[in-house]
Amino acid sequence: MSMFGIGKNNQTINPQNIAMAEQEVEMMSDIFNRLVMTCHKKCISPKYYEADLTKGESVCIDRCVSKYFEANQSLSQHMQKRGQENPTP
Amino acid sequence: MSMFGIGKNNQTINPQNIAMAEQEVEMMSDIFNRLVMTCHKKCISPKYYEADLTKGESVCIDRCVSKYFEANQSLSQHMQKRGQENPTP
Amino acid sequence: MSMFGIGKNNQTINPQNIAMAEQEVEMMSDIFNRLVMTCHKKCISPKYYEADLTKGESVCIDRCVSKYFEANQSLSQHMQKRGQENPTP
Amino acid sequence: MDRLNVKEQEHLTQVLEAKQLKEYLNMYSTLTQNCFSDCVQDFTSSKLSNKESECIAKCADKFLKHSERVGQRFAEFNAKYMGQ
Amino acid sequence: MDRLNVKEQEHLTQVLEAKQLKEYLNMYSTLTQNCFSDCVQDFTSSKLSNKESECIAKCADKFLKHSERVGQRFAEFNAKYMGQ
Amino acid sequence: MDRLNVKEQEHLTQVLEAKQLKEYLNMYSTLTQNCFSDCVQDFTSSKLSNKESECIAKCADKFLKHSERVGQRFAEFNAKYMGQ
């Protein structure tokens, strides 16, 4: 808009950009927290005989995260297809 | 306040109005989410043999929502009575 | 900064102070809510034969809160020690 | 909400649209977490079995239909109780 | 919170009052959800039975008394641990 | 997030730091609540027994190690799925 303003303009804060980036972070941290709780319930025995993860628990965690991502991915596609078939009013 | 300001004045944003309306929406969506989770636990079998709601599940959902509203209503009256008997300091 | 400004200056709102105080309150109310739910599960029988707390329930609540504070305290120390041994990158 | 003027209603609409997106994302996360918890019990493999995948898809569909039905009843009862 | 000046404390009071209302509404929703879950098991009717209504009322009273008692102990322990 | 300019990234960093603290506090509260729930069953005393204290400490350590491991896998899968 102004000959000299280009660089400056580029340096103003657009609240919408921030809000979108925040929402992205919010969503990632929500997914992460749910993943932690879900795989904890699936893999960690509530006996707590030792402070370290056992071999079995470690392997279970890896597989749990892998399956959770797969489920998330396939549900995301499933929902998109559903959304196209029944567009919300 | 100003001869010409009436219409205009009517068009300024009162943050408190927005905040109250937001809180109303927030509360409704909180109640709705709790209702969904509660009646899901009561009515939907975690076997998932089919993607559609069975007849039994559908009827259960309708009654669950009906009872939940009744419970909410009667608790709201109960709490008001309680609040009048023991006004909080 | 100004001869007359001291008192006035003292009366401006520093958003960071508010944010910190808010966070303190937020944290206390979060701990309190978790305490209420946790001790409810531990101490209150879901039979609800009467509206009053039984003697046994009351004693259980007192001990539950006491133990929860002790757990919170010892975990806080535990985490600090852990934090010093493995400083986060 | 009838007490709001035009400007306020416009502003609120924006706020609600942001909220709606947030609610949708939250619903999606809840659905994923619940269907995973109900359908996946076996961790001898790091890939979902066909049975698990099917279960998750059905669970999600059922959850959405459940949620829609609750929403319909919710709207009806809300109208009824408001009118009292 | 002692570090705040008068203006800041006034502002905080407003913030806290809004928060208190929110906490109250949240407590009320939690109470409704929990008492409903504990007291209502039968869905052959769409009206609450007398037994269910009584159970919900007692559950709510007990929940509030529980919450008050936890609040009293919480305040005491808080004072004690702060003083350490 | 690559679409942000320098000023926006600076601002976001501040927001994220506040969020990180909040997440840490939340994690700590969750950990306390879960480990207490799993380790403390006995309310004949108002002091934790040695066995309960040890259980809580191990539970907390395990929770943190679990959380770190999930975090590592999360980052890997995220990178993988983003690259698709």
Short mmCIF file of C-alpha atoms in Angstrom, two decimals:
data_model
loop_
_atom_site.label_atom_id
_atom_site.label_comp_id
_atom_site.label_asym_id
_atom_site.label_seq_id
_atom_site.Cartn_x
_atom_site.Cartn_y
_atom_site.Cartn_z
CA MET A 1 0.00 0.00 0.00
CA SER A 2 2.88 2.32 0.75
CA MET A 3 6.21 2.28 -1.03
CA PHE A 4 8.05 1.80 2.20
CA GLY A 5 5.34 -0.06 4.02
CA ILE A 6 5.86 -3.50 2.58
CA GLY A 7 8.38 -4.68 5.11
CA LYS A 8 6.57 -2.93 7.94
CA ASN A 9 3.20 -4.22 6.87
CA ASN A 10 4.61 -7.67 6.96
CA GLN A 11 5.43 -7.06 10.61
CA THR A 12 2.00 -6.22 11.98
CA ILE A 13 0.15 -8.85 13.90
CA ASN A 14 -2.95 -10.29 12.28
CA PRO A 15 -5.05 -11.59 15.19
CA GLN A 16 -6.69 -14.16 12.92
CA ASN A 17 -3.34 -15.72 12.03
CA ILE A 18 -2.50 -15.98 15.71
CA ALA A 19 -5.92 -17.42 16.51
CA MET A 20 -5.57 -20.07 13.82
CA ALA A 21 -2.08 -21.02 14.92
CA GLU A 22 -3.28 -21.18 18.52
CA GLN A 23 -6.15 -23.43 17.54
CA GLU A 24 -3.74 -25.71 15.69
CA VAL A 25 -1.58 -25.98 18.81
CA GLU A 26 -4.64 -26.41 21.02
CA MET A 27 -5.83 -29.30 18.87
CA MET A 28 -2.46 -31.01 18.80
CA SER A 29 -2.11 -30.79 22.55
CA ASP A 30 -5.66 -32.07 23.02
CA ILE A 31 -4.96 -35.08 20.79
CA PHE A 32 -1.67 -35.67 22.61
CA ASN A 33 -3.30 -35.57 26.03
CA ARG A 34 -6.00 -38.00 24.95
CA LEU A 35 -3.36 -40.28 23.45
CA VAL A 36 -1.39 -40.26 26.71
CA MET A 37 -4.48 -41.14 28.77
CA THR A 38 -5.80 -43.76 26.35
CA CYS A 39 -2.52 -45.65 25.93
CA HIS A 40 -1.83 -45.37 29.67
CA LYS A 41 -5.09 -47.20 30.35
CA LYS A 42 -4.30 -49.79 27.67
CA CYS A 43 -0.64 -50.44 28.48
CA ILE A 44 0.32 -49.53 32.05
CA SER A 45 -0.64 -51.93 34.81
CA PRO A 46 -1.88 -50.02 37.88
CA LYS A 47 0.33 -52.13 40.15
CA TYR A 48 3.44 -49.92 39.92
CA TYR A 49 5.99 -52.50 41.07
CA GLU A 50 8.77 -50.44 39.54
CA ALA A 51 9.38 -46.86 38.40
CA ASP A 52 10.64 -47.88 34.94
CA LEU A 53 8.57 -48.95 31.99
CA THR A 54 8.79 -52.71 31.52
CA LYS A 55 9.76 -54.08 28.13
CA GLY A 56 6.17 -55.18 27.58
CA GLU A 57 4.79 -51.77 28.49
CA SER A 58 7.23 -50.00 26.15
CA VAL A 59 6.30 -52.18 23.19
CA CYS A 60 2.62 -51.77 23.99
CA ILE A 61 2.98 -47.96 24.04
CA ASP A 62 4.66 -47.92 20.61
CA ARG A 63 1.93 -50.07 19.09
CA CYS A 64 -0.83 -48.17 20.85
CA VAL A 65 0.37 -44.84 19.42
CA SER A 66 0.75 -46.42 15.98
CA LYS A 67 -2.78 -47.83 16.04
CA TYR A 68 -4.20 -44.59 17.42
CA PHE A 69 -2.73 -42.61 14.54
CA GLU A 70 -4.11 -45.14 12.08
CA ALA A 71 -7.56 -44.89 13.70
CA ASN A 72 -7.39 -41.11 13.67
CA GLN A 73 -6.37 -41.10 10.01
CA SER A 74 -9.07 -43.51 8.89
CA LEU A 75 -11.75 -41.72 10.91
CA SER A 76 -10.73 -38.41 9.40
CA GLN A 77 -11.26 -39.89 5.91
CA HIS A 78 -14.48 -41.57 7.02
CA MET A 79 -15.87 -38.29 8.34
CA GLN A 80 -14.92 -36.41 5.18
CA LYS A 81 -16.73 -38.97 3.03
CA ARG A 82 -19.73 -38.81 5.36
CA GLY A 83 -19.64 -35.02 5.21
CA GLN A 84 -19.75 -35.10 1.40
CA GLU A 85 -22.64 -37.57 1.31
CA ASN A 86 -24.72 -35.69 3.88
CA PRO A 87 -23.73 -32.03 3.69
CA THR A 88 -24.83 -30.34 6.89
CA PRO A 89 -27.62 -27.81 6.41
CA MET B 1 -27.98 11.00 24.99
CA SER B 2 -27.61 12.67 21.61
CA MET B 3 -30.50 13.59 19.36
CA PHE B 4 -29.10 11.58 16.53
CA GLY B 5 -27.32 9.04 18.56
CA ILE B 6 -30.21 6.80 19.47
CA GLY B 7 -30.04 4.51 16.46
CA LYS B 8 -26.26 4.59 16.43
CA ASN B 9 -26.00 4.02 20.13
CA ASN B 10 -28.11 0.98 19.66
CA GLN B 11 -25.43 -0.30 17.31
CA THR B 12 -22.39 -0.23 19.57
CA ILE B 13 -21.16 -3.45 21.07
CA ASN B 14 -21.59 -3.85 24.79
CA PRO B 15 -18.95 -6.42 25.80
CA GLN B 16 -21.06 -7.50 28.78
CA ASN B 17 -23.98 -8.44 26.52
CA ILE B 18 -21.67 -10.51 24.38
CA ALA B 19 -20.10 -12.13 27.43
CA MET B 20 -23.50 -13.06 28.82
CA ALA B 21 -24.70 -14.46 25.51
CA GLU B 22 -21.43 -16.40 25.18
CA GLN B 23 -21.86 -17.83 28.65
CA GLU B 24 -25.40 -18.91 27.80
CA VAL B 25 -24.13 -20.71 24.70
CA GLU B 26 -21.20 -22.17 26.65
CA MET B 27 -23.59 -23.57 29.24
CA MET B 28 -25.98 -25.04 26.69
CA SER B 29 -23.15 -26.73 24.83
CA ASP B 30 -21.71 -28.06 28.11
CA ILE B 31 -25.09 -29.54 29.07
CA PHE B 32 -25.49 -30.99 25.59
CA ASN B 33 -22.05 -32.63 25.63
CA ARG B 34 -22.72 -34.16 29.04
CA LEU B 35 -26.11 -35.39 27.84
CA VAL B 36 -24.52 -37.04 24.80
CA MET B 37 -21.91 -38.81 26.92
CA THR B 38 -24.32 -39.84 29.68
CA CYS B 39 -27.00 -41.27 27.39
CA HIS B 40 -24.33 -42.93 25.24
CA LYS B 41 -23.12 -44.83 28.29
CA LYS B 42 -26.69 -45.72 29.26
CA CYS B 43 -28.06 -46.71 25.85
CA ILE B 44 -25.36 -47.73 23.36
CA SER B 45 -23.88 -51.19 23.68
CA PRO B 46 -20.10 -51.09 23.11
CA LYS B 47 -20.33 -54.06 20.74
CA TYR B 48 -20.96 -52.05 17.56
CA TYR B 49 -22.40 -54.87 15.45
CA GLU B 50 -23.95 -52.32 13.10
CA ALA B 51 -23.52 -48.68 12.16
CA ASP B 52 -27.20 -47.80 12.68
CA LEU B 53 -28.97 -47.23 15.95
CA THR B 54 -31.10 -50.25 16.83
CA LYS B 55 -34.78 -49.72 17.65
CA GLY B 56 -34.02 -50.39 21.31
CA GLU B 57 -31.17 -47.88 21.36
CA SER B 58 -33.29 -45.20 19.71
CA VAL B 59 -36.11 -45.56 22.22
CA CYS B 60 -33.61 -45.60 25.07
CA ILE B 61 -32.03 -42.34 23.83
CA ASP B 62 -35.40 -40.57 23.70
CA ARG B 63 -36.29 -41.64 27.23
CA CYS B 64 -32.80 -40.88 28.52
CA VAL B 65 -32.97 -37.29 27.23
CA SER B 66 -36.48 -36.92 28.65
CA LYS B 67 -35.42 -38.15 32.09
CA TYR B 68 -32.27 -36.04 32.02
CA PHE B 69 -34.27 -32.88 31.38
CA GLU B 70 -36.65 -33.81 34.19
CA ALA B 71 -33.69 -34.40 36.53
CA ASN B 72 -32.10 -31.12 35.50
CA GLN B 73 -35.37 -29.25 36.04
CA SER B 74 -36.06 -30.75 39.45
CA LEU B 75 -32.46 -30.22 40.59
CA SER B 76 -32.62 -26.61 39.50
CA GLN B 77 -35.71 -26.10 41.71
CA HIS B 78 -34.11 -28.10 44.52
CA MET B 79 -30.99 -25.92 44.44
CA GLN B 80 -33.01 -22.71 44.41
CA LYS B 81 -34.97 -23.81 47.48
CA ARG B 82 -31.73 -24.82 49.17
CA GLY B 83 -30.19 -21.47 48.25
CA GLN B 84 -33.10 -19.63 49.87
CA GLU B 85 -32.94 -21.70 53.06
CA ASN B 86 -29.16 -21.37 53.42
CA PRO B 87 -28.19 -18.11 51.75
CA THR B 88 -24.46 -18.24 51.07
CA PRO B 89 -22.45 -15.70 53.02
CA MET C 1 9.32 8.36 37.05
CA SER C 2 7.34 11.53 37.62
CA MET C 3 7.27 13.44 40.86
CA PHE C 4 3.52 13.17 41.08
CA GLY C 5 3.14 9.94 39.21
CA ILE C 6 4.16 7.51 41.90
CA GLY C 7 0.76 7.01 43.41
CA LYS C 8 -0.95 7.07 40.06
CA ASN C 9 1.53 4.74 38.51
CA ASN C 10 0.83 2.33 41.29
CA GLN C 11 -2.79 2.33 40.16
CA THR C 12 -2.43 1.21 36.56
CA ILE C 13 -3.28 -2.36 35.68
CA ASN C 14 -0.41 -4.58 34.68
CA PRO C 15 -2.00 -7.34 32.57
CA GLN C 16 0.78 -9.75 33.52
CA ASN C 17 0.01 -9.39 37.23
CA ILE C 18 -3.64 -10.12 36.54
CA ALA C 19 -2.76 -13.07 34.32
CA MET C 20 -0.52 -14.54 37.02
CA ALA C 21 -3.13 -14.08 39.73
CA GLU C 22 -5.75 -15.59 37.45
CA GLN C 23 -3.54 -18.59 36.79
CA GLU C 24 -3.02 -19.05 40.52
CA VAL C 25 -6.79 -19.06 41.07
CA GLU C 26 -7.31 -21.32 38.06
CA MET C 27 -4.84 -23.82 39.47
CA MET C 28 -6.35 -23.78 42.94
CA SER C 29 -9.83 -24.32 41.59
CA ASP C 30 -8.58 -27.13 39.34
CA ILE C 31 -6.93 -28.87 42.31
CA PHE C 32 -10.07 -28.35 44.38
CA ASN C 33 -12.36 -29.81 41.72
CA ARG C 34 -10.12 -32.85 41.31
CA LEU C 35 -10.02 -33.28 45.09
CA VAL C 36 -13.82 -33.16 45.29
CA MET C 37 -14.21 -35.78 42.55
CA THR C 38 -11.44 -38.06 43.82
CA CYS C 39 -12.59 -38.11 47.45
CA HIS C 40 -16.22 -38.47 46.34
CA LYS C 41 -15.30 -41.65 44.51
CA LYS C 42 -13.28 -42.90 47.50
CA CYS C 43 -15.71 -42.01 50.30
CA ILE C 44 -19.31 -41.63 49.15
CA SER C 45 -21.32 -44.79 48.54
CA PRO C 46 -23.46 -44.42 45.40
CA LYS C 47 -26.50 -45.79 47.25
CA TYR C 48 -27.75 -42.44 48.59
CA TYR C 49 -29.94 -43.79 51.39
CA GLU C 50 -29.88 -40.41 53.08
CA ALA C 51 -29.16 -36.79 52.19
CA ASP C 52 -26.68 -36.28 55.04
CA LEU C 53 -23.10 -37.44 55.18
CA THR C 54 -22.78 -40.48 57.44
CA LYS C 55 -20.22 -40.42 60.24
CA GLY C 56 -18.07 -42.86 58.26
CA GLU C 57 -18.24 -40.74 55.11
CA SER C 58 -17.30 -37.58 57.02
CA VAL C 59 -14.24 -39.17 58.60
CA CYS C 60 -13.24 -40.65 55.25
CA ILE C 61 -13.45 -37.22 53.59
CA ASP C 62 -11.20 -35.63 56.20
CA ARG C 63 -8.58 -38.34 55.83
CA CYS C 64 -8.87 -38.34 52.05
CA VAL C 65 -8.16 -34.59 51.87
CA SER C 66 -5.28 -34.99 54.31
CA LYS C 67 -3.70 -37.80 52.31
CA TYR C 68 -4.27 -35.96 49.03
CA PHE C 69 -2.40 -32.91 50.32
CA GLU C 70 0.42 -35.13 51.51
CA ALA C 71 0.57 -36.84 48.10
CA ASN C 72 0.52 -33.49 46.33
CA GLN C 73 3.28 -32.16 48.57
CA SER C 74 5.54 -35.18 48.16
CA LEU C 75 4.98 -35.32 44.39
CA SER C 76 5.84 -31.66 44.11
CA GLN C 77 9.19 -32.33 45.84
CA HIS C 78 9.70 -35.48 43.79
CA MET C 79 9.17 -33.58 40.54
CA GLN C 80 11.52 -30.78 41.57
CA LYS C 81 14.28 -33.30 42.36
CA ARG C 82 13.61 -35.04 39.05
CA GLY C 83 13.69 -31.69 37.26
CA GLN C 84 17.12 -30.90 38.75
CA GLU C 85 18.56 -34.31 37.82
CA ASN C 86 17.22 -34.22 34.24
CA PRO C 87 16.94 -30.57 33.24
CA THR C 88 14.62 -30.36 30.26
CA PRO C 89 16.30 -29.29 27.04
CA MET D 1 -30.22 -13.47 23.22
CA ASP D 2 -33.09 -11.43 21.81
CA ARG D 3 -31.81 -8.49 23.82
CA LEU D 4 -28.80 -8.05 21.50
CA ASN D 5 -28.66 -5.32 18.85
CA VAL D 6 -27.64 -5.94 15.23
CA LYS D 7 -23.92 -5.21 15.74
CA GLU D 8 -23.82 -7.41 18.79
CA GLN D 9 -25.58 -10.21 16.97
CA GLU D 10 -23.08 -9.97 14.12
CA HIS D 11 -20.19 -10.14 16.55
CA LEU D 12 -21.78 -13.05 18.39
CA THR D 13 -22.26 -14.93 15.11
CA GLN D 14 -18.50 -14.72 14.53
CA VAL D 15 -17.79 -15.90 18.05
CA LEU D 16 -20.24 -18.78 17.64
CA GLU D 17 -18.75 -19.88 14.33
CA ALA D 18 -15.34 -20.14 15.98
CA LYS D 19 -16.95 -22.03 18.83
CA GLN D 20 -18.75 -24.38 16.45
CA LEU D 21 -15.48 -25.35 14.81
CA LYS D 22 -13.97 -25.95 18.24
CA GLU D 23 -16.96 -28.08 19.25
CA TYR D 24 -16.68 -30.10 16.05
CA LEU D 25 -12.98 -30.74 16.63
CA ASN D 26 -13.68 -31.68 20.23
CA MET D 27 -16.46 -34.05 19.19
CA TYR D 28 -14.15 -35.63 16.66
CA SER D 29 -11.41 -36.12 19.27
CA THR D 30 -13.85 -37.59 21.77
CA LEU D 31 -15.23 -39.94 19.14
CA THR D 32 -11.73 -41.11 18.16
CA GLN D 33 -10.74 -41.67 21.77
CA ASN D 34 -13.93 -43.54 22.72
CA CYS D 35 -14.10 -45.72 19.63
CA PHE D 36 -10.42 -46.59 19.93
CA SER D 37 -10.90 -47.48 23.61
CA ASP D 38 -13.92 -49.66 22.87
CA CYS D 39 -12.61 -51.37 19.72
CA VAL D 40 -8.88 -51.90 20.22
CA GLN D 41 -7.80 -54.38 22.89
CA ASP D 42 -4.94 -56.16 21.23
CA PHE D 43 -1.39 -54.81 21.10
CA THR D 44 0.50 -57.71 19.56
CA SER D 45 0.59 -55.76 16.29
CA SER D 46 1.13 -52.11 15.41
CA LYS D 47 -1.48 -52.16 12.62
CA LEU D 48 -5.24 -52.20 13.12
CA SER D 49 -6.85 -55.52 12.22
CA ASN D 50 -9.78 -55.51 9.78
CA LYS D 51 -12.12 -56.28 12.64
CA GLU D 52 -10.81 -53.33 14.64
CA SER D 53 -11.10 -50.96 11.68
CA GLU D 54 -14.69 -52.03 11.03
CA CYS D 55 -15.56 -51.69 14.69
CA ILE D 56 -14.11 -48.16 14.77
CA ALA D 57 -16.04 -47.11 11.66
CA LYS D 58 -19.34 -48.49 13.00
CA CYS D 59 -18.69 -46.98 16.40
CA ALA D 60 -18.10 -43.58 14.83
CA ASP D 61 -21.24 -43.77 12.69
CA LYS D 62 -23.30 -44.86 15.65
CA PHE D 63 -21.84 -42.11 17.80
CA LEU D 64 -22.76 -39.49 15.23
CA LYS D 65 -26.29 -40.84 14.84
CA HIS D 66 -26.64 -40.98 18.59
CA SER D 67 -25.40 -37.42 18.87
CA GLU D 68 -27.84 -36.24 16.18
CA ARG D 69 -30.78 -37.95 17.85
CA VAL D 70 -29.87 -36.46 21.23
CA GLY D 71 -29.61 -33.10 19.49
CA GLN D 72 -33.13 -33.39 18.06
CA ARG D 73 -34.64 -34.35 21.42
CA PHE D 74 -32.56 -31.65 23.13
CA ALA D 75 -33.98 -28.98 20.82
CA GLU D 76 -37.55 -30.21 21.38
CA PHE D 77 -37.30 -30.35 25.16
CA ASN D 78 -35.51 -27.03 25.24
CA ALA D 79 -38.35 -25.40 23.31
CA LYS D 80 -40.87 -27.08 25.63
CA TYR D 81 -39.16 -26.10 28.88
CA MET D 82 -38.47 -22.56 27.67
CA GLY D 83 -42.16 -22.14 26.91
CA GLN D 84 -43.17 -23.04 30.44
CA MET E 1 -1.86 -12.02 45.27
CA ASP E 2 -0.67 -9.52 47.87
CA ARG E 3 1.57 -8.02 45.20
CA LEU E 4 -1.40 -6.48 43.39
CA ASN E 5 -2.28 -2.78 43.68
CA VAL E 6 -5.79 -1.48 44.35
CA LYS E 7 -6.82 -1.13 40.71
CA GLU E 8 -5.50 -4.58 39.92
CA GLN E 9 -7.34 -6.07 42.88
CA GLU E 10 -10.59 -4.45 41.76
CA HIS E 11 -10.13 -5.82 38.27
CA LEU E 12 -9.28 -9.25 39.66
CA THR E 13 -12.40 -9.22 41.82
CA GLN E 14 -14.51 -8.78 38.69
CA VAL E 15 -12.65 -11.58 36.93
CA LEU E 16 -13.12 -13.82 39.96
CA GLU E 17 -16.83 -13.12 40.22
CA ALA E 18 -17.29 -14.19 36.60
CA LYS E 19 -15.17 -17.24 37.35
CA GLN E 20 -17.21 -18.06 40.45
CA LEU E 21 -20.43 -18.08 38.45
CA LYS E 22 -18.78 -20.33 35.90
CA GLU E 23 -17.57 -22.65 38.65
CA TYR E 24 -21.04 -22.77 40.16
CA LEU E 25 -22.62 -23.66 36.81
CA ASN E 26 -19.94 -26.27 36.21
CA MET E 27 -20.51 -27.77 39.66
CA TYR E 28 -24.24 -27.86 39.00
CA SER E 29 -23.72 -29.63 35.65
CA THR E 30 -21.33 -32.15 37.17
CA LEU E 31 -23.76 -32.83 39.99
CA THR E 32 -26.65 -33.36 37.57
CA GLN E 33 -24.61 -35.69 35.39
CA ASN E 34 -23.22 -37.75 38.28
CA CYS E 35 -26.49 -38.06 40.18
CA PHE E 36 -28.35 -38.99 37.01
CA SER E 37 -25.72 -41.63 36.18
CA ASP E 38 -25.85 -43.11 39.68
CA CYS E 39 -29.65 -42.99 40.17
CA VAL E 40 -31.22 -43.71 36.79
CA GLN E 41 -30.77 -47.22 35.37
CA ASP E 42 -34.18 -47.92 33.92
CA PHE E 43 -35.32 -46.71 30.50
CA THR E 44 -38.66 -48.45 30.15
CA SER E 45 -40.35 -45.12 30.88
CA SER E 46 -39.63 -41.53 29.90
CA LYS E 47 -40.58 -40.14 33.31
CA LEU E 48 -38.46 -40.40 36.46
CA SER E 49 -39.90 -42.80 39.05
CA ASN E 50 -40.40 -41.54 42.61
CA LYS E 51 -37.49 -43.66 43.72
CA GLU E 52 -35.24 -42.12 41.06
CA SER E 53 -36.30 -38.58 41.94
CA GLU E 54 -35.63 -39.14 45.62
CA CYS E 55 -32.27 -40.70 44.87
CA ILE E 56 -31.29 -37.71 42.71
CA ALA E 57 -32.31 -35.22 45.39
CA LYS E 58 -30.38 -37.06 48.11
CA CYS E 59 -27.40 -37.50 45.83
CA ALA E 60 -27.36 -33.77 45.12
CA ASP E 61 -27.63 -32.83 48.80
CA LYS E 62 -24.90 -35.26 49.69
CA PHE E 63 -22.69 -34.01 46.89
CA LEU E 64 -23.06 -30.42 48.11
CA LYS E 65 -22.33 -31.38 51.71
CA HIS E 66 -19.35 -33.40 50.56
CA SER E 67 -18.13 -30.48 48.52
CA GLU E 68 -18.53 -28.08 51.46
CA ARG E 69 -16.64 -30.39 53.81
CA VAL E 70 -13.81 -30.83 51.30
CA GLY E 71 -13.77 -27.04 50.96
CA GLN E 72 -13.36 -26.58 54.72
CA ARG E 73 -10.51 -29.10 54.95
CA PHE E 74 -8.96 -27.66 51.78
CA ALA E 75 -8.87 -24.18 53.31
CA GLU E 76 -7.33 -25.50 56.55
CA PHE E 77 -4.63 -27.56 54.86
CA ASN E 78 -3.91 -24.76 52.45
CA ALA E 79 -3.33 -22.36 55.34
CA LYS E 80 -1.15 -24.96 57.06
CA TYR E 81 0.99 -25.79 54.00
CA MET E 82 1.34 -22.12 53.03
CA GLY E 83 2.61 -21.37 56.51
CA GLN E 84 5.39 -23.92 56.22
CA MET F 1 2.47 -22.01 11.04
CA ASP F 2 5.05 -21.18 8.40
CA ARG F 3 2.65 -18.54 7.12
CA LEU F 4 3.33 -16.30 10.12
CA ASN F 5 5.60 -13.25 9.92
CA VAL F 6 8.32 -12.48 12.46
CA LYS F 7 6.15 -10.33 14.75
CA GLU F 8 3.42 -12.92 14.72
CA GLN F 9 5.87 -15.68 15.49
CA GLU F 10 7.25 -13.70 18.43
CA HIS F 11 3.76 -13.15 19.76
CA LEU F 12 2.89 -16.81 19.26
CA THR F 13 6.01 -17.88 21.13
CA GLN F 14 4.80 -15.90 24.15
CA VAL F 15 1.35 -17.44 23.88
CA LEU F 16 2.87 -20.91 23.60
CA GLU F 17 5.10 -20.41 26.62
CA ALA F 18 2.08 -19.52 28.73
CA LYS F 19 0.29 -22.54 27.29
CA GLN F 20 3.25 -24.80 28.05
CA LEU F 21 3.20 -23.79 31.70
CA LYS F 22 -0.53 -24.45 31.81
CA GLU F 23 -0.02 -27.85 30.18
CA TYR F 24 2.69 -28.71 32.69
CA LEU F 25 0.46 -27.76 35.62
CA ASN F 26 -2.39 -29.72 34.12
CA MET F 27 -0.18 -32.77 33.61
CA TYR F 28 1.00 -32.50 37.20
CA SER F 29 -2.58 -32.31 38.50
CA THR F 30 -3.67 -35.27 36.38
CA LEU F 31 -0.69 -37.28 37.56
CA THR F 32 -1.43 -36.49 41.21
CA GLN F 33 -5.08 -37.39 40.82
CA ASN F 34 -4.45 -40.64 38.93
CA CYS F 35 -1.62 -41.87 41.14
CA PHE F 36 -3.60 -41.05 44.27
CA SER F 37 -6.63 -42.91 42.91
CA ASP F 38 -4.57 -45.97 41.97
CA CYS F 39 -2.38 -46.10 45.10
CA VAL F 40 -4.54 -45.01 48.04
CA GLN F 41 -7.41 -47.29 49.03
CA ASP F 42 -7.26 -47.16 52.79
CA PHE F 43 -8.81 -44.39 54.87
CA THR F 44 -8.29 -45.70 58.39
CA SER F 45 -5.45 -43.19 58.79
CA SER F 46 -4.93 -39.60 57.71
CA LYS F 47 -1.26 -40.16 56.85
CA LEU F 48 0.04 -41.96 53.79
CA SER F 49 1.61 -45.35 54.60
CA ASN F 50 5.13 -46.08 53.31
CA LYS F 51 3.67 -48.46 50.80
CA GLU F 52 1.28 -45.80 49.50
CA SER F 53 4.04 -43.19 49.24
CA GLU F 54 6.28 -45.54 47.31
CA CYS F 55 3.44 -46.51 45.01
CA ILE F 56 2.70 -42.85 44.30
CA ALA F 57 6.33 -42.05 43.54
CA LYS F 58 6.69 -45.04 41.18
CA CYS F 59 3.38 -44.26 39.55
CA ALA F 60 4.48 -40.68 38.91
CA ASP F 61 7.84 -41.74 37.46
CA LYS F 62 6.17 -44.29 35.26
CA PHE F 63 3.56 -41.78 34.13
CA LEU F 64 6.27 -39.32 33.12
CA LYS F 65 8.27 -41.97 31.27
CA HIS F 66 5.09 -43.13 29.57
CA SER F 67 4.28 -39.58 28.60
CA GLU F 68 7.79 -39.00 27.21
CA ARG F 69 7.66 -42.18 25.16
CA VAL F 70 4.25 -41.29 23.75
CA GLY F 71 5.66 -37.85 22.95
CA GLN F 72 8.54 -39.37 20.97
CA ARG F 73 6.29 -41.65 18.96
CA PHE F 74 3.78 -38.80 18.51
CA ALA F 75 6.46 -36.59 16.99
CA GLU F 76 7.63 -39.37 14.65
CA PHE F 77 4.18 -40.28 13.42
CA ASN F 78 3.27 -36.65 13.07
CA ALA F 79 6.27 -36.05 10.85
CA LYS F 80 5.40 -39.16 8.84
CA TYR F 81 1.71 -38.35 8.36
CA MET F 82 2.43 -34.69 7.58
CA GLY F 83 4.83 -35.78 4.86
CA GLN F 84 2.17 -37.84 3.10
#
